[in-house]
Amino acid sequence: MKHSLILVFFSLLLLLSSCSQGLAPVTQTKEEVKQTDPTEEETSSIMQTSDPKGDDVFNVLMIGNSGCYYYVEELYGVAKAAGINMKVCNLYYSGCPMEKHWNWWKQDASNYQYFVTNEQGRVKYEKFSLRKALLSENWDMISLQEAFSPNKAKDRDLSFSCEAYVKDLMGYLREQFPQSLFYWHQTWSYEVGYDRDNGIIDSAEAQEAHHQTVRDVALHLCEKYDLTRIPVGDAWQIARKNPAIGDVLCHKKGAVGDFLHDGDTGGGQYLNACVWFEVLTGQSCIGNTWRPDYNLSEEKIMELQKCAHEAVEAMKG
């Protein structure tokens, strides 16, 4: 039912957009970093001055950590190629769990970086609070995510403990933003070789166990709090079994593996963007013409699109 509503939502968007103007050529966005601490008066108008809100612009807010840091521009590009004008914003703090998001909300702490990606490129704002981000736009779509290390995922009770903070924050968000659609970002299990933060992925079996715990938490929260799941982790496990892709979806730092983040060299960023695109729009990513500016072969792009599509179709049941 919710997927049907999303499809109607974007069908109306495309009709309005096509009536008002032709589509501009799709280009890779370029980052413009502005380190600034906006005043209270400036906060509410940041979005309006940089990109005035129009009926054909859909505002997406990701509340999370590095799990939704790297592929924001790619989601914008994939959507733009499909004729959908998105403003993709990321409220970011490294490794931030739901407990910290909730506590900082209560304290009105300005500890975040706030990234805005739209047709002007990418802009970073410093010293943002969750309250400032929420008030800066009329959000069509808001997502949440948890920080799941392999160490935490071993203790299922601890992994599910984020529910208390999701419950409290969702209570506020639904009351204040009744027009918004809400999502849970189901992140991925890390590559074999990960060994940090007292967590280890030393085998395919450990990787799958990590994935299943993160997935189970996502399924539970989405059912209980009426959230739409974004099955990025499922797409990663599908991709890892594809001979054209394999386990390496994270970025690399020279000869040293990062094993964690969805980097460009392995295609993880692009895969994530395709999954998000399909869930948010209800459209297939297969055949999408947007291309990143780093080196991914056409064969790999096609396979990543198929993996993303398979994961989202499987979620529909």
JSON list of C-alpha atoms in Angstrom, two decimals, residues 126-268:
[
{"chain": "A", "resi": 126, "resn": "GLU", "atom": "CA", "xyz": [29.05, 23.24, 10.28]},
{"chain": "A", "resi": 127, "resn": "LYS", "atom": "CA", "xyz": [27.63, 23.25, 13.82]},
{"chain": "A", "resi": 128, "resn": "PHE", "atom": "CA", "xyz": [24.11, 22.18, 12.97]},
{"chain": "A", "resi": 129, "resn": "SER", "atom": "CA", "xyz": [21.56, 20.76, 15.35]},
{"chain": "A", "resi": 130, "resn": "LEU", "atom": "CA", "xyz": [18.83, 18.25, 14.55]},
{"chain": "A", "resi": 131, "resn": "ARG", "atom": "CA", "xyz": [16.24, 20.93, 15.35]},
{"chain": "A", "resi": 132, "resn": "LYS", "atom": "CA", "xyz": [17.81, 23.36, 12.87]},
{"chain": "A", "resi": 133, "resn": "ALA", "atom": "CA", "xyz": [17.86, 20.74, 10.15]},
{"chain": "A", "resi": 134, "resn": "LEU", "atom": "CA", "xyz": [14.25, 19.77, 10.70]},
{"chain": "A", "resi": 135, "resn": "LEU", "atom": "CA", "xyz": [13.11, 23.39, 10.63]},
{"chain": "A", "resi": 136, "resn": "SER", "atom": "CA", "xyz": [15.10, 24.32, 7.54]},
{"chain": "A", "resi": 137, "resn": "GLU", "atom": "CA", "xyz": [12.76, 22.69, 5.03]},
{"chain": "A", "resi": 138, "resn": "ASN", "atom": "CA", "xyz": [9.34, 21.13, 4.46]},
{"chain": "A", "resi": 139, "resn": "TRP", "atom": "CA", "xyz": [10.54, 17.54, 4.32]},
{"chain": "A", "resi": 140, "resn": "ASP", "atom": "CA", "xyz": [8.87, 15.10, 1.98]},
{"chain": "A", "resi": 141, "resn": "MET", "atom": "CA", "xyz": [10.99, 12.16, 3.14]},
{"chain": "A", "resi": 142, "resn": "ILE", "atom": "CA", "xyz": [12.98, 11.58, 6.35]},
{"chain": "A", "resi": 143, "resn": "SER", "atom": "CA", "xyz": [15.19, 8.56, 7.07]},
{"chain": "A", "resi": 144, "resn": "LEU", "atom": "CA", "xyz": [16.83, 7.21, 10.22]},
{"chain": "A", "resi": 145, "resn": "GLN", "atom": "CA", "xyz": [19.65, 4.71, 10.70]},
{"chain": "A", "resi": 146, "resn": "GLU", "atom": "CA", "xyz": [21.55, 3.00, 13.47]},
{"chain": "A", "resi": 147, "resn": "ALA", "atom": "CA", "xyz": [25.30, 2.46, 13.82]},
{"chain": "A", "resi": 148, "resn": "PHE", "atom": "CA", "xyz": [25.86, -1.31, 13.76]},
{"chain": "A", "resi": 149, "resn": "SER", "atom": "CA", "xyz": [29.39, -2.55, 14.36]},
{"chain": "A", "resi": 150, "resn": "PRO", "atom": "CA", "xyz": [29.98, -6.32, 14.16]},
{"chain": "A", "resi": 151, "resn": "ASN", "atom": "CA", "xyz": [30.75, -6.27, 17.87]},
{"chain": "A", "resi": 152, "resn": "LYS", "atom": "CA", "xyz": [27.39, -4.73, 18.68]},
{"chain": "A", "resi": 153, "resn": "ALA", "atom": "CA", "xyz": [25.57, -7.00, 16.26]},
{"chain": "A", "resi": 154, "resn": "LYS", "atom": "CA", "xyz": [26.86, -10.07, 18.14]},
{"chain": "A", "resi": 155, "resn": "ASP", "atom": "CA", "xyz": [24.67, -9.05, 21.07]},
{"chain": "A", "resi": 156, "resn": "ARG", "atom": "CA", "xyz": [21.18, -9.05, 19.58]},
{"chain": "A", "resi": 157, "resn": "ASP", "atom": "CA", "xyz": [19.63, -7.51, 22.68]},
{"chain": "A", "resi": 158, "resn": "LEU", "atom": "CA", "xyz": [22.04, -4.59, 22.41]},
{"chain": "A", "resi": 159, "resn": "SER", "atom": "CA", "xyz": [21.31, -4.21, 18.71]},
{"chain": "A", "resi": 160, "resn": "PHE", "atom": "CA", "xyz": [17.58, -4.01, 19.36]},
{"chain": "A", "resi": 161, "resn": "SER", "atom": "CA", "xyz": [18.10, -1.48, 22.17]},
{"chain": "A", "resi": 162, "resn": "CYS", "atom": "CA", "xyz": [17.97, 1.38, 19.68]},
{"chain": "A", "resi": 163, "resn": "GLU", "atom": "CA", "xyz": [14.19, 0.85, 19.56]},
{"chain": "A", "resi": 164, "resn": "ALA", "atom": "CA", "xyz": [13.61, 3.02, 22.63]},
{"chain": "A", "resi": 165, "resn": "TYR", "atom": "CA", "xyz": [15.18, 6.02, 20.92]},
{"chain": "A", "resi": 166, "resn": "VAL", "atom": "CA", "xyz": [13.47, 5.34, 17.59]},
{"chain": "A", "resi": 167, "resn": "LYS", "atom": "CA", "xyz": [10.14, 5.24, 19.43]},
{"chain": "A", "resi": 168, "resn": "ASP", "atom": "CA", "xyz": [10.72, 8.60, 21.11]},
{"chain": "A", "resi": 169, "resn": "LEU", "atom": "CA", "xyz": [12.07, 10.38, 18.04]},
{"chain": "A", "resi": 170, "resn": "MET", "atom": "CA", "xyz": [9.41, 8.99, 15.71]},
{"chain": "A", "resi": 171, "resn": "GLY", "atom": "CA", "xyz": [6.71, 10.14, 18.12]},
{"chain": "A", "resi": 172, "resn": "TYR", "atom": "CA", "xyz": [7.94, 13.69, 17.75]},
{"chain": "A", "resi": 173, "resn": "LEU", "atom": "CA", "xyz": [8.57, 13.50, 13.99]},
{"chain": "A", "resi": 174, "resn": "ARG", "atom": "CA", "xyz": [5.12, 12.13, 13.13]},
{"chain": "A", "resi": 175, "resn": "GLU", "atom": "CA", "xyz": [3.46, 14.82, 15.20]},
{"chain": "A", "resi": 176, "resn": "GLN", "atom": "CA", "xyz": [5.47, 17.68, 13.72]},
{"chain": "A", "resi": 177, "resn": "PHE", "atom": "CA", "xyz": [5.77, 16.43, 10.13]},
{"chain": "A", "resi": 178, "resn": "PRO", "atom": "CA", "xyz": [2.49, 14.67, 9.28]},
{"chain": "A", "resi": 179, "resn": "GLN", "atom": "CA", "xyz": [3.10, 15.29, 5.57]},
{"chain": "A", "resi": 180, "resn": "SER", "atom": "CA", "xyz": [6.42, 13.40, 5.54]},
{"chain": "A", "resi": 181, "resn": "LEU", "atom": "CA", "xyz": [7.13, 9.81, 4.58]},
{"chain": "A", "resi": 182, "resn": "PHE", "atom": "CA", "xyz": [9.49, 8.00, 6.97]},
{"chain": "A", "resi": 183, "resn": "TYR", "atom": "CA", "xyz": [12.18, 5.41, 6.21]},
{"chain": "A", "resi": 184, "resn": "TRP", "atom": "CA", "xyz": [14.66, 3.14, 7.95]},
{"chain": "A", "resi": 185, "resn": "HIS", "atom": "CA", "xyz": [18.04, 2.77, 6.28]},
{"chain": "A", "resi": 186, "resn": "GLN", "atom": "CA", "xyz": [19.09, -0.88, 6.60]},
{"chain": "A", "resi": 187, "resn": "THR", "atom": "CA", "xyz": [22.87, -0.71, 6.32]},
{"chain": "A", "resi": 188, "resn": "TRP", "atom": "CA", "xyz": [25.27, -3.43, 5.16]},
{"chain": "A", "resi": 189, "resn": "SER", "atom": "CA", "xyz": [27.62, -5.97, 6.65]},
{"chain": "A", "resi": 190, "resn": "TYR", "atom": "CA", "xyz": [31.27, -5.09, 6.24]},
{"chain": "A", "resi": 191, "resn": "GLU", "atom": "CA", "xyz": [33.83, -6.84, 4.07]},
{"chain": "A", "resi": 192, "resn": "VAL", "atom": "CA", "xyz": [35.77, -9.87, 5.21]},
{"chain": "A", "resi": 193, "resn": "GLY", "atom": "CA", "xyz": [38.92, -8.49, 6.79]},
{"chain": "A", "resi": 194, "resn": "TYR", "atom": "CA", "xyz": [37.23, -5.81, 8.90]},
{"chain": "A", "resi": 195, "resn": "ASP", "atom": "CA", "xyz": [38.90, -5.59, 12.32]},
{"chain": "A", "resi": 196, "resn": "ARG", "atom": "CA", "xyz": [38.24, -2.44, 14.37]},
{"chain": "A", "resi": 197, "resn": "ASP", "atom": "CA", "xyz": [36.10, -1.17, 17.25]},
{"chain": "A", "resi": 198, "resn": "ASN", "atom": "CA", "xyz": [36.37, -4.63, 18.86]},
{"chain": "A", "resi": 199, "resn": "GLY", "atom": "CA", "xyz": [34.47, -6.12, 15.93]},
{"chain": "A", "resi": 200, "resn": "ILE", "atom": "CA", "xyz": [35.77, -8.68, 13.46]},
{"chain": "A", "resi": 201, "resn": "ILE", "atom": "CA", "xyz": [34.50, -9.99, 10.14]},
{"chain": "A", "resi": 202, "resn": "ASP", "atom": "CA", "xyz": [36.85, -12.89, 9.48]},
{"chain": "A", "resi": 203, "resn": "SER", "atom": "CA", "xyz": [34.69, -15.10, 7.28]},
{"chain": "A", "resi": 204, "resn": "ALA", "atom": "CA", "xyz": [31.67, -15.12, 4.99]},
{"chain": "A", "resi": 205, "resn": "GLU", "atom": "CA", "xyz": [29.72, -16.71, 7.85]},
{"chain": "A", "resi": 206, "resn": "ALA", "atom": "CA", "xyz": [30.55, -13.82, 10.20]},
{"chain": "A", "resi": 207, "resn": "GLN", "atom": "CA", "xyz": [29.57, -11.38, 7.47]},
{"chain": "A", "resi": 208, "resn": "GLU", "atom": "CA", "xyz": [26.21, -13.09, 6.98]},
{"chain": "A", "resi": 209, "resn": "ALA", "atom": "CA", "xyz": [25.54, -13.15, 10.75]},
{"chain": "A", "resi": 210, "resn": "HIS", "atom": "CA", "xyz": [26.23, -9.41, 10.91]},
{"chain": "A", "resi": 211, "resn": "HIS", "atom": "CA", "xyz": [23.89, -8.83, 7.97]},
{"chain": "A", "resi": 212, "resn": "GLN", "atom": "CA", "xyz": [21.08, -10.88, 9.50]},
{"chain": "A", "resi": 213, "resn": "THR", "atom": "CA", "xyz": [21.16, -9.02, 12.81]},
{"chain": "A", "resi": 214, "resn": "VAL", "atom": "CA", "xyz": [21.06, -5.62, 11.10]},
{"chain": "A", "resi": 215, "resn": "ARG", "atom": "CA", "xyz": [18.26, -6.85, 8.84]},
{"chain": "A", "resi": 216, "resn": "ASP", "atom": "CA", "xyz": [16.21, -8.27, 11.72]},
{"chain": "A", "resi": 217, "resn": "VAL", "atom": "CA", "xyz": [16.38, -4.95, 13.56]},
{"chain": "A", "resi": 218, "resn": "ALA", "atom": "CA", "xyz": [15.25, -3.15, 10.41]},
{"chain": "A", "resi": 219, "resn": "LEU", "atom": "CA", "xyz": [12.32, -5.51, 9.86]},
{"chain": "A", "resi": 220, "resn": "HIS", "atom": "CA", "xyz": [11.22, -5.15, 13.47]},
{"chain": "A", "resi": 221, "resn": "LEU", "atom": "CA", "xyz": [11.38, -1.35, 13.55]},
{"chain": "A", "resi": 222, "resn": "CYS", "atom": "CA", "xyz": [9.68, -0.92, 10.18]},
{"chain": "A", "resi": 223, "resn": "GLU", "atom": "CA", "xyz": [6.78, -3.12, 11.18]},
{"chain": "A", "resi": 224, "resn": "LYS", "atom": "CA", "xyz": [6.34, -1.62, 14.63]},
{"chain": "A", "resi": 225, "resn": "TYR", "atom": "CA", "xyz": [6.72, 2.06, 13.68]},
{"chain": "A", "resi": 226, "resn": "ASP", "atom": "CA", "xyz": [5.32, 1.97, 10.14]},
{"chain": "A", "resi": 227, "resn": "LEU", "atom": "CA", "xyz": [8.59, 2.81, 8.42]},
{"chain": "A", "resi": 228, "resn": "THR", "atom": "CA", "xyz": [9.55, 1.92, 4.86]},
{"chain": "A", "resi": 229, "resn": "ARG", "atom": "CA", "xyz": [12.70, -0.17, 4.78]},
{"chain": "A", "resi": 230, "resn": "ILE", "atom": "CA", "xyz": [15.56, 0.79, 2.46]},
{"chain": "A", "resi": 231, "resn": "PRO", "atom": "CA", "xyz": [17.21, -2.64, 1.94]},
{"chain": "A", "resi": 232, "resn": "VAL", "atom": "CA", "xyz": [20.75, -1.57, 1.13]},
{"chain": "A", "resi": 233, "resn": "GLY", "atom": "CA", "xyz": [22.19, -4.44, 3.16]},
{"chain": "A", "resi": 234, "resn": "ASP", "atom": "CA", "xyz": [20.17, -6.97, 1.20]},
{"chain": "A", "resi": 235, "resn": "ALA", "atom": "CA", "xyz": [21.47, -5.52, -2.08]},
{"chain": "A", "resi": 236, "resn": "TRP", "atom": "CA", "xyz": [25.05, -5.86, -0.82]},
{"chain": "A", "resi": 237, "resn": "GLN", "atom": "CA", "xyz": [24.60, -9.54, -0.02]},
{"chain": "A", "resi": 238, "resn": "ILE", "atom": "CA", "xyz": [23.07, -10.12, -3.46]},
{"chain": "A", "resi": 239, "resn": "ALA", "atom": "CA", "xyz": [25.94, -8.25, -5.11]},
{"chain": "A", "resi": 240, "resn": "ARG", "atom": "CA", "xyz": [28.57, -10.23, -3.23]},
{"chain": "A", "resi": 241, "resn": "LYS", "atom": "CA", "xyz": [27.28, -13.43, -4.84]},
{"chain": "A", "resi": 242, "resn": "ASN", "atom": "CA", "xyz": [27.50, -11.89, -8.32]},
{"chain": "A", "resi": 243, "resn": "PRO", "atom": "CA", "xyz": [30.77, -12.95, -10.05]},
{"chain": "A", "resi": 244, "resn": "ALA", "atom": "CA", "xyz": [30.97, -9.57, -11.82]},
{"chain": "A", "resi": 245, "resn": "ILE", "atom": "CA", "xyz": [31.02, -7.74, -8.46]},
{"chain": "A", "resi": 246, "resn": "GLY", "atom": "CA", "xyz": [32.19, -9.86, -5.54]},
{"chain": "A", "resi": 247, "resn": "ASP", "atom": "CA", "xyz": [32.84, -8.92, -1.92]},
{"chain": "A", "resi": 248, "resn": "VAL", "atom": "CA", "xyz": [34.79, -5.71, -2.61]},
{"chain": "A", "resi": 249, "resn": "LEU", "atom": "CA", "xyz": [32.17, -2.94, -2.43]},
{"chain": "A", "resi": 250, "resn": "CYS", "atom": "CA", "xyz": [34.00, -0.72, 0.03]},
{"chain": "A", "resi": 251, "resn": "HIS", "atom": "CA", "xyz": [36.57, 1.93, -0.81]},
{"chain": "A", "resi": 252, "resn": "LYS", "atom": "CA", "xyz": [40.27, 1.33, -0.43]},
{"chain": "A", "resi": 253, "resn": "LYS", "atom": "CA", "xyz": [43.05, 3.51, 0.92]},
{"chain": "A", "resi": 254, "resn": "GLY", "atom": "CA", "xyz": [46.06, 2.49, -1.14]},
{"chain": "A", "resi": 255, "resn": "ALA", "atom": "CA", "xyz": [46.98, -1.05, -0.20]},
{"chain": "A", "resi": 256, "resn": "VAL", "atom": "CA", "xyz": [45.05, -0.84, 3.08]},
{"chain": "A", "resi": 257, "resn": "GLY", "atom": "CA", "xyz": [41.42, -1.95, 3.03]},
{"chain": "A", "resi": 258, "resn": "ASP", "atom": "CA", "xyz": [38.80, 0.22, 4.70]},
{"chain": "A", "resi": 259, "resn": "PHE", "atom": "CA", "xyz": [36.37, -2.74, 4.75]},
{"chain": "A", "resi": 260, "resn": "LEU", "atom": "CA", "xyz": [33.55, -0.55, 6.05]},
{"chain": "A", "resi": 261, "resn": "HIS", "atom": "CA", "xyz": [32.46, 2.38, 3.89]},
{"chain": "A", "resi": 262, "resn": "ASP", "atom": "CA", "xyz": [30.55, 2.23, 0.62]},
{"chain": "A", "resi": 263, "resn": "GLY", "atom": "CA", "xyz": [33.34, 3.55, -1.54]},
{"chain": "A", "resi": 264, "resn": "ASP", "atom": "CA", "xyz": [33.59, 4.30, -5.20]},
{"chain": "A", "resi": 265, "resn": "THR", "atom": "CA", "xyz": [36.28, 1.80, -6.24]},
{"chain": "A", "resi": 266, "resn": "GLY", "atom": "CA", "xyz": [34.07, -1.18, -5.46]},
{"chain": "A", "resi": 267, "resn": "GLY", "atom": "CA", "xyz": [30.78, 0.36, -6.54]},
{"chain": "A", "resi": 268, "resn": "GLY", "atom": "CA", "xyz": [29.16, 0.41, -3.10]}
]
